[in-house]
Amino acid sequence: MAYTTPITTAFEMQRATIEQSQKAFEQTLQFQQTMNEAVVDSFDSQESAQRRGVELTQTLVHSYLDVIESSLPGAAGTVDEMRAAVDEQYDFLLENHAEVFETVAGEYEEGIDAYDELTGDYVEAVDEQVEMLVEAHEELEAQSVDVAEEWGDQLETLQDQVEDLQDQVSDVQERAAAAVDA
């Protein structure tokens, strides 16, 4: 019926908005998950780059010690001791560096897993609530359409009655005019 078209259109637009909001929410969560994965993936390259930086520094210190050794005759024994001490410290640093990155990456991944589980549960709950909302919304639409159709039917009946009454009044007026003329 013509009376229900605006009502149906309004309800369809509202449902479309609800569904688009739900999709936007889910896409936001997917984006966050993608960003978390990118951070985890970057740990290896960060560790590698930092490790190369530490190793480069160690090489520079060795080069410096080589210069000292070649510049000072008789310093070879002392330089060798210094070199051994430097290597020991750099080995310790590199070992701790690897452990720190392993720990950080592990903790971050555990945090992501917990986050993913929590958001999964949250999305499931939101999906259920949106489904209930859409069902209630559809029921409200059906009731609104029924009321509008009933109202439209009553309006048509009233219009028919008014037209019948107008016809009767016209008939009475025509008879009265004919009686006056006769």
JSON list of C-alpha atoms in Angstrom, two decimals:
[
{"chain": "A", "resi": 1, "resn": "MET", "atom": "CA", "xyz": [0.00, 0.00, 0.00]},
{"chain": "A", "resi": 2, "resn": "ALA", "atom": "CA", "xyz": [1.06, 3.56, -0.59]},
{"chain": "A", "resi": 3, "resn": "TYR", "atom": "CA", "xyz": [0.76, 4.35, 3.15]},
{"chain": "A", "resi": 4, "resn": "THR", "atom": "CA", "xyz": [3.45, 1.84, 4.12]},
{"chain": "A", "resi": 5, "resn": "THR", "atom": "CA", "xyz": [6.18, 2.71, 1.59]},
{"chain": "A", "resi": 6, "resn": "PRO", "atom": "CA", "xyz": [7.77, 5.51, 3.67]},
{"chain": "A", "resi": 7, "resn": "ILE", "atom": "CA", "xyz": [7.64, 3.34, 6.79]},
{"chain": "A", "resi": 8, "resn": "THR", "atom": "CA", "xyz": [9.23, 0.35, 5.07]},
{"chain": "A", "resi": 9, "resn": "THR", "atom": "CA", "xyz": [11.91, 2.54, 3.50]},
{"chain": "A", "resi": 10, "resn": "ALA", "atom": "CA", "xyz": [12.78, 4.14, 6.85]},
{"chain": "A", "resi": 11, "resn": "PHE", "atom": "CA", "xyz": [13.10, 0.75, 8.54]},
{"chain": "A", "resi": 12, "resn": "GLU", "atom": "CA", "xyz": [15.25, -0.63, 5.71]},
{"chain": "A", "resi": 13, "resn": "MET", "atom": "CA", "xyz": [17.57, 2.38, 5.97]},
{"chain": "A", "resi": 14, "resn": "GLN", "atom": "CA", "xyz": [17.86, 1.93, 9.73]},
{"chain": "A", "resi": 15, "resn": "ARG", "atom": "CA", "xyz": [18.71, -1.76, 9.36]},
{"chain": "A", "resi": 16, "resn": "ALA", "atom": "CA", "xyz": [21.29, -0.95, 6.68]},
{"chain": "A", "resi": 17, "resn": "THR", "atom": "CA", "xyz": [22.89, 1.55, 9.07]},
{"chain": "A", "resi": 18, "resn": "ILE", "atom": "CA", "xyz": [22.98, -1.03, 11.87]},
{"chain": "A", "resi": 19, "resn": "GLU", "atom": "CA", "xyz": [24.59, -3.62, 9.58]},
{"chain": "A", "resi": 20, "resn": "GLN", "atom": "CA", "xyz": [27.14, -1.12, 8.22]},
{"chain": "A", "resi": 21, "resn": "SER", "atom": "CA", "xyz": [28.08, -0.09, 11.76]},
{"chain": "A", "resi": 22, "resn": "GLN", "atom": "CA", "xyz": [28.59, -3.72, 12.69]},
{"chain": "A", "resi": 23, "resn": "LYS", "atom": "CA", "xyz": [30.82, -4.29, 9.64]},
{"chain": "A", "resi": 24, "resn": "ALA", "atom": "CA", "xyz": [32.84, -1.14, 10.40]},
{"chain": "A", "resi": 25, "resn": "PHE", "atom": "CA", "xyz": [33.34, -2.37, 13.97]},
{"chain": "A", "resi": 26, "resn": "GLU", "atom": "CA", "xyz": [34.55, -5.76, 12.76]},
{"chain": "A", "resi": 27, "resn": "GLN", "atom": "CA", "xyz": [36.87, -4.15, 10.19]},
{"chain": "A", "resi": 28, "resn": "THR", "atom": "CA", "xyz": [38.37, -1.97, 12.92]},
{"chain": "A", "resi": 29, "resn": "LEU", "atom": "CA", "xyz": [39.14, -5.08, 14.98]},
{"chain": "A", "resi": 30, "resn": "GLN", "atom": "CA", "xyz": [40.62, -6.81, 11.93]},
{"chain": "A", "resi": 31, "resn": "PHE", "atom": "CA", "xyz": [42.83, -3.77, 11.32]},
{"chain": "A", "resi": 32, "resn": "GLN", "atom": "CA", "xyz": [44.06, -3.92, 14.92]},
{"chain": "A", "resi": 33, "resn": "GLN", "atom": "CA", "xyz": [44.85, -7.61, 14.53]},
{"chain": "A", "resi": 34, "resn": "THR", "atom": "CA", "xyz": [46.75, -6.91, 11.30]},
{"chain": "A", "resi": 35, "resn": "MET", "atom": "CA", "xyz": [48.75, -4.18, 13.04]},
{"chain": "A", "resi": 36, "resn": "ASN", "atom": "CA", "xyz": [49.58, -6.53, 15.92]},
{"chain": "A", "resi": 37, "resn": "GLU", "atom": "CA", "xyz": [50.79, -9.16, 13.47]},
{"chain": "A", "resi": 38, "resn": "ALA", "atom": "CA", "xyz": [52.93, -6.55, 11.71]},
{"chain": "A", "resi": 39, "resn": "VAL", "atom": "CA", "xyz": [54.55, -5.61, 15.02]},
{"chain": "A", "resi": 40, "resn": "VAL", "atom": "CA", "xyz": [55.33, -9.28, 15.77]},
{"chain": "A", "resi": 41, "resn": "ASP", "atom": "CA", "xyz": [56.71, -9.75, 12.26]},
{"chain": "A", "resi": 42, "resn": "SER", "atom": "CA", "xyz": [58.95, -6.70, 12.73]},
{"chain": "A", "resi": 43, "resn": "PHE", "atom": "CA", "xyz": [60.63, -8.13, 15.85]},
{"chain": "A", "resi": 44, "resn": "ASP", "atom": "CA", "xyz": [62.91, -10.38, 13.78]},
{"chain": "A", "resi": 45, "resn": "SER", "atom": "CA", "xyz": [64.06, -7.57, 11.52]},
{"chain": "A", "resi": 46, "resn": "GLN", "atom": "CA", "xyz": [64.53, -5.21, 14.49]},
{"chain": "A", "resi": 47, "resn": "GLU", "atom": "CA", "xyz": [66.57, -7.79, 16.35]},
{"chain": "A", "resi": 48, "resn": "SER", "atom": "CA", "xyz": [68.65, -8.51, 13.25]},
{"chain": "A", "resi": 49, "resn": "ALA", "atom": "CA", "xyz": [69.32, -4.82, 12.58]},
{"chain": "A", "resi": 50, "resn": "GLN", "atom": "CA", "xyz": [70.29, -4.15, 16.19]},
{"chain": "A", "resi": 51, "resn": "ARG", "atom": "CA", "xyz": [72.47, -7.26, 16.26]},
{"chain": "A", "resi": 52, "resn": "ARG", "atom": "CA", "xyz": [74.28, -6.09, 13.12]},
{"chain": "A", "resi": 53, "resn": "GLY", "atom": "CA", "xyz": [74.79, -2.70, 14.76]},
{"chain": "A", "resi": 54, "resn": "VAL", "atom": "CA", "xyz": [76.32, -4.32, 17.85]},
{"chain": "A", "resi": 55, "resn": "GLU", "atom": "CA", "xyz": [78.52, -6.57, 15.68]},
{"chain": "A", "resi": 56, "resn": "LEU", "atom": "CA", "xyz": [79.62, -3.55, 13.62]},
{"chain": "A", "resi": 57, "resn": "THR", "atom": "CA", "xyz": [80.59, -1.73, 16.81]},
{"chain": "A", "resi": 58, "resn": "GLN", "atom": "CA", "xyz": [82.56, -4.79, 17.90]},
{"chain": "A", "resi": 59, "resn": "THR", "atom": "CA", "xyz": [84.35, -4.81, 14.53]},
{"chain": "A", "resi": 60, "resn": "LEU", "atom": "CA", "xyz": [85.17, -1.09, 14.92]},
{"chain": "A", "resi": 61, "resn": "VAL", "atom": "CA", "xyz": [86.61, -1.72, 18.40]},
{"chain": "A", "resi": 62, "resn": "HIS", "atom": "CA", "xyz": [88.72, -4.57, 16.95]},
{"chain": "A", "resi": 63, "resn": "SER", "atom": "CA", "xyz": [89.93, -2.26, 14.20]},
{"chain": "A", "resi": 64, "resn": "TYR", "atom": "CA", "xyz": [90.86, 0.34, 16.80]},
{"chain": "A", "resi": 65, "resn": "LEU", "atom": "CA", "xyz": [92.73, -2.30, 18.79]},
{"chain": "A", "resi": 66, "resn": "ASP", "atom": "CA", "xyz": [94.51, -3.39, 15.58]},
{"chain": "A", "resi": 67, "resn": "VAL", "atom": "CA", "xyz": [95.64, 0.20, 15.06]},
{"chain": "A", "resi": 68, "resn": "ILE", "atom": "CA", "xyz": [96.91, 0.40, 18.64]},
{"chain": "A", "resi": 69, "resn": "GLU", "atom": "CA", "xyz": [98.69, -2.94, 18.29]},
{"chain": "A", "resi": 70, "resn": "SER", "atom": "CA", "xyz": [100.41, -1.90, 15.07]},
{"chain": "A", "resi": 71, "resn": "SER", "atom": "CA", "xyz": [101.32, 1.54, 16.44]},
{"chain": "A", "resi": 72, "resn": "LEU", "atom": "CA", "xyz": [102.79, 0.46, 19.75]},
{"chain": "A", "resi": 73, "resn": "PRO", "atom": "CA", "xyz": [105.50, -2.16, 19.59]},
{"chain": "A", "resi": 74, "resn": "GLY", "atom": "CA", "xyz": [105.33, -4.60, 22.48]},
{"chain": "A", "resi": 75, "resn": "ALA", "atom": "CA", "xyz": [101.63, -3.92, 23.16]},
{"chain": "A", "resi": 76, "resn": "ALA", "atom": "CA", "xyz": [100.45, -7.14, 21.52]},
{"chain": "A", "resi": 77, "resn": "GLY", "atom": "CA", "xyz": [99.91, -9.01, 24.78]},
{"chain": "A", "resi": 78, "resn": "THR", "atom": "CA", "xyz": [97.94, -6.20, 26.37]},
{"chain": "A", "resi": 79, "resn": "VAL", "atom": "CA", "xyz": [95.90, -5.66, 23.21]},
{"chain": "A", "resi": 80, "resn": "ASP", "atom": "CA", "xyz": [95.13, -9.38, 23.03]},
{"chain": "A", "resi": 81, "resn": "GLU", "atom": "CA", "xyz": [93.86, -9.25, 26.62]},
{"chain": "A", "resi": 82, "resn": "MET", "atom": "CA", "xyz": [91.76, -6.20, 25.80]},
{"chain": "A", "resi": 83, "resn": "ARG", "atom": "CA", "xyz": [90.45, -7.90, 22.66]},
{"chain": "A", "resi": 84, "resn": "ALA", "atom": "CA", "xyz": [89.48, -11.00, 24.68]},
{"chain": "A", "resi": 85, "resn": "ALA", "atom": "CA", "xyz": [87.74, -8.82, 27.30]},
{"chain": "A", "resi": 86, "resn": "VAL", "atom": "CA", "xyz": [85.89, -6.88, 24.58]},
{"chain": "A", "resi": 87, "resn": "ASP", "atom": "CA", "xyz": [84.83, -10.09, 22.86]},
{"chain": "A", "resi": 88, "resn": "GLU", "atom": "CA", "xyz": [83.60, -11.51, 26.15]},
{"chain": "A", "resi": 89, "resn": "GLN", "atom": "CA", "xyz": [81.54, -8.41, 26.86]},
{"chain": "A", "resi": 90, "resn": "TYR", "atom": "CA", "xyz": [80.11, -8.33, 23.32]},
{"chain": "A", "resi": 91, "resn": "ASP", "atom": "CA", "xyz": [79.26, -12.04, 23.49]},
{"chain": "A", "resi": 92, "resn": "PHE", "atom": "CA", "xyz": [77.45, -11.39, 26.77]},
{"chain": "A", "resi": 93, "resn": "LEU", "atom": "CA", "xyz": [75.66, -8.38, 25.24]},
{"chain": "A", "resi": 94, "resn": "LEU", "atom": "CA", "xyz": [74.60, -10.33, 22.14]},
{"chain": "A", "resi": 95, "resn": "GLU", "atom": "CA", "xyz": [73.36, -13.25, 24.22]},
{"chain": "A", "resi": 96, "resn": "ASN", "atom": "CA", "xyz": [71.29, -10.95, 26.44]},
{"chain": "A", "resi": 97, "resn": "HIS", "atom": "CA", "xyz": [70.11, -9.06, 23.39]},
{"chain": "A", "resi": 98, "resn": "ALA", "atom": "CA", "xyz": [68.74, -12.27, 21.84]},
{"chain": "A", "resi": 99, "resn": "GLU", "atom": "CA", "xyz": [67.10, -13.31, 25.12]},
{"chain": "A", "resi": 100, "resn": "VAL", "atom": "CA", "xyz": [65.46, -9.92, 25.56]},
{"chain": "A", "resi": 101, "resn": "PHE", "atom": "CA", "xyz": [64.02, -9.98, 22.05]},
{"chain": "A", "resi": 102, "resn": "GLU", "atom": "CA", "xyz": [62.83, -13.56, 22.52]},
{"chain": "A", "resi": 103, "resn": "THR", "atom": "CA", "xyz": [61.12, -12.62, 25.80]},
{"chain": "A", "resi": 104, "resn": "VAL", "atom": "CA", "xyz": [59.57, -9.44, 24.42]},
{"chain": "A", "resi": 105, "resn": "ALA", "atom": "CA", "xyz": [58.31, -11.22, 21.31]},
{"chain": "A", "resi": 106, "resn": "GLY", "atom": "CA", "xyz": [56.91, -14.09, 23.37]},
{"chain": "A", "resi": 107, "resn": "GLU", "atom": "CA", "xyz": [55.13, -11.77, 25.80]},
{"chain": "A", "resi": 108, "resn": "TYR", "atom": "CA", "xyz": [53.77, -9.66, 22.97]},
{"chain": "A", "resi": 109, "resn": "GLU", "atom": "CA", "xyz": [52.47, -12.73, 21.14]},
{"chain": "A", "resi": 110, "resn": "GLU", "atom": "CA", "xyz": [50.80, -13.99, 24.33]},
{"chain": "A", "resi": 111, "resn": "GLY", "atom": "CA", "xyz": [49.20, -10.58, 24.74]},
{"chain": "A", "resi": 112, "resn": "ILE", "atom": "CA", "xyz": [47.99, -10.67, 21.15]},
{"chain": "A", "resi": 113, "resn": "ASP", "atom": "CA", "xyz": [46.56, -14.16, 21.65]},
{"chain": "A", "resi": 114, "resn": "ALA", "atom": "CA", "xyz": [44.70, -12.99, 24.76]},
{"chain": "A", "resi": 115, "resn": "TYR", "atom": "CA", "xyz": [43.50, -9.88, 22.91]},
{"chain": "A", "resi": 116, "resn": "ASP", "atom": "CA", "xyz": [42.34, -11.96, 19.94]},
{"chain": "A", "resi": 117, "resn": "GLU", "atom": "CA", "xyz": [40.45, -14.32, 22.23]},
{"chain": "A", "resi": 118, "resn": "LEU", "atom": "CA", "xyz": [38.83, -11.44, 24.10]},
{"chain": "A", "resi": 119, "resn": "THR", "atom": "CA", "xyz": [37.86, -9.59, 20.91]},
{"chain": "A", "resi": 120, "resn": "GLY", "atom": "CA", "xyz": [36.56, -12.83, 19.41]},
{"chain": "A", "resi": 121, "resn": "ASP", "atom": "CA", "xyz": [34.25, -13.28, 22.38]},
{"chain": "A", "resi": 122, "resn": "TYR", "atom": "CA", "xyz": [33.28, -9.61, 22.22]},
{"chain": "A", "resi": 123, "resn": "VAL", "atom": "CA", "xyz": [32.50, -9.77, 18.49]},
{"chain": "A", "resi": 124, "resn": "GLU", "atom": "CA", "xyz": [30.41, -12.88, 19.07]},
{"chain": "A", "resi": 125, "resn": "ALA", "atom": "CA", "xyz": [28.43, -11.11, 21.80]},
{"chain": "A", "resi": 126, "resn": "VAL", "atom": "CA", "xyz": [27.97, -8.02, 19.62]},
{"chain": "A", "resi": 127, "resn": "ASP", "atom": "CA", "xyz": [26.84, -10.18, 16.69]},
{"chain": "A", "resi": 128, "resn": "GLU", "atom": "CA", "xyz": [24.24, -11.86, 18.90]},
{"chain": "A", "resi": 129, "resn": "GLN", "atom": "CA", "xyz": [22.99, -8.52, 20.20]},
{"chain": "A", "resi": 130, "resn": "VAL", "atom": "CA", "xyz": [22.82, -7.04, 16.69]},
{"chain": "A", "resi": 131, "resn": "GLU", "atom": "CA", "xyz": [20.91, -10.10, 15.51]},
{"chain": "A", "resi": 132, "resn": "MET", "atom": "CA", "xyz": [18.42, -9.66, 18.37]},
{"chain": "A", "resi": 133, "resn": "LEU", "atom": "CA", "xyz": [18.18, -5.95, 17.58]},
{"chain": "A", "resi": 134, "resn": "VAL", "atom": "CA", "xyz": [17.50, -6.62, 13.89]},
{"chain": "A", "resi": 135, "resn": "GLU", "atom": "CA", "xyz": [14.83, -9.20, 14.77]},
{"chain": "A", "resi": 136, "resn": "ALA", "atom": "CA", "xyz": [13.14, -6.75, 17.15]},
{"chain": "A", "resi": 137, "resn": "HIS", "atom": "CA", "xyz": [13.48, -4.03, 14.53]},
{"chain": "A", "resi": 138, "resn": "GLU", "atom": "CA", "xyz": [11.83, -6.24, 11.90]},
{"chain": "A", "resi": 139, "resn": "GLU", "atom": "CA", "xyz": [9.00, -7.03, 14.32]},
{"chain": "A", "resi": 140, "resn": "LEU", "atom": "CA", "xyz": [8.52, -3.32, 15.01]},
{"chain": "A", "resi": 141, "resn": "GLU", "atom": "CA", "xyz": [8.46, -2.69, 11.26]},
{"chain": "A", "resi": 142, "resn": "ALA", "atom": "CA", "xyz": [5.81, -5.37, 10.75]},
{"chain": "A", "resi": 143, "resn": "GLN", "atom": "CA", "xyz": [3.70, -3.87, 13.52]},
{"chain": "A", "resi": 144, "resn": "SER", "atom": "CA", "xyz": [4.14, -0.37, 12.11]},
{"chain": "A", "resi": 145, "resn": "VAL", "atom": "CA", "xyz": [3.18, -1.53, 8.63]},
{"chain": "A", "resi": 146, "resn": "ASP", "atom": "CA", "xyz": [0.10, -3.28, 10.02]},
{"chain": "A", "resi": 147, "resn": "VAL", "atom": "CA", "xyz": [-0.95, -0.12, 11.88]},
{"chain": "A", "resi": 148, "resn": "ALA", "atom": "CA", "xyz": [-0.35, 2.02, 8.77]},
{"chain": "A", "resi": 149, "resn": "GLU", "atom": "CA", "xyz": [-2.36, -0.38, 6.60]},
{"chain": "A", "resi": 150, "resn": "GLU", "atom": "CA", "xyz": [-5.17, -0.43, 9.14]},
{"chain": "A", "resi": 151, "resn": "TRP", "atom": "CA", "xyz": [-5.09, 3.35, 9.35]},
{"chain": "A", "resi": 152, "resn": "GLY", "atom": "CA", "xyz": [-5.10, 3.52, 5.53]},
{"chain": "A", "resi": 153, "resn": "ASP", "atom": "CA", "xyz": [-8.06, 1.15, 5.34]},
{"chain": "A", "resi": 154, "resn": "GLN", "atom": "CA", "xyz": [-9.94, 3.22, 7.92]},
{"chain": "A", "resi": 155, "resn": "LEU", "atom": "CA", "xyz": [-9.12, 6.38, 6.03]},
{"chain": "A", "resi": 156, "resn": "GLU", "atom": "CA", "xyz": [-10.40, 4.87, 2.79]},
{"chain": "A", "resi": 157, "resn": "THR", "atom": "CA", "xyz": [-13.57, 3.72, 4.54]},
{"chain": "A", "resi": 158, "resn": "LEU", "atom": "CA", "xyz": [-14.03, 7.20, 5.99]},
{"chain": "A", "resi": 159, "resn": "GLN", "atom": "CA", "xyz": [-13.45, 8.75, 2.55]},
{"chain": "A", "resi": 160, "resn": "ASP", "atom": "CA", "xyz": [-16.03, 6.38, 1.03]},
{"chain": "A", "resi": 161, "resn": "GLN", "atom": "CA", "xyz": [-18.49, 7.33, 3.76]},
{"chain": "A", "resi": 162, "resn": "VAL", "atom": "CA", "xyz": [-17.85, 11.04, 3.20]},
{"chain": "A", "resi": 163, "resn": "GLU", "atom": "CA", "xyz": [-18.36, 10.57, -0.55]},
{"chain": "A", "resi": 164, "resn": "ASP", "atom": "CA", "xyz": [-21.60, 8.65, 0.07]},
{"chain": "A", "resi": 165, "resn": "LEU", "atom": "CA", "xyz": [-22.77, 11.39, 2.43]},
{"chain": "A", "resi": 166, "resn": "GLN", "atom": "CA", "xyz": [-21.85, 14.05, -0.13]},
{"chain": "A", "resi": 167, "resn": "ASP", "atom": "CA", "xyz": [-23.81, 12.11, -2.79]},
{"chain": "A", "resi": 168, "resn": "GLN", "atom": "CA", "xyz": [-26.81, 11.91, -0.46]},
{"chain": "A", "resi": 169, "resn": "VAL", "atom": "CA", "xyz": [-26.59, 15.63, 0.32]},
{"chain": "A", "resi": 170, "resn": "SER", "atom": "CA", "xyz": [-26.37, 16.38, -3.41]},
{"chain": "A", "resi": 171, "resn": "ASP", "atom": "CA", "xyz": [-29.42, 14.16, -4.06]},
{"chain": "A", "resi": 172, "resn": "VAL", "atom": "CA", "xyz": [-31.37, 15.91, -1.30]},
{"chain": "A", "resi": 173, "resn": "GLN", "atom": "CA", "xyz": [-30.33, 19.32, -2.62]},
{"chain": "A", "resi": 174, "resn": "GLU", "atom": "CA", "xyz": [-31.35, 18.35, -6.18]},
{"chain": "A", "resi": 175, "resn": "ARG", "atom": "CA", "xyz": [-34.76, 17.09, -4.96]},
{"chain": "A", "resi": 176, "resn": "ALA", "atom": "CA", "xyz": [-35.28, 20.20, -2.88]},
{"chain": "A", "resi": 177, "resn": "ALA", "atom": "CA", "xyz": [-34.38, 22.40, -5.84]},
{"chain": "A", "resi": 178, "resn": "ALA", "atom": "CA", "xyz": [-36.72, 20.39, -8.07]},
{"chain": "A", "resi": 179, "resn": "ALA", "atom": "CA", "xyz": [-39.50, 20.68, -5.50]},
{"chain": "A", "resi": 180, "resn": "VAL", "atom": "CA", "xyz": [-39.00, 24.42, -5.24]},
{"chain": "A", "resi": 181, "resn": "ASP", "atom": "CA", "xyz": [-39.06, 24.74, -9.03]},
{"chain": "A", "resi": 182, "resn": "ALA", "atom": "CA", "xyz": [-42.24, 22.69, -9.34]}
]
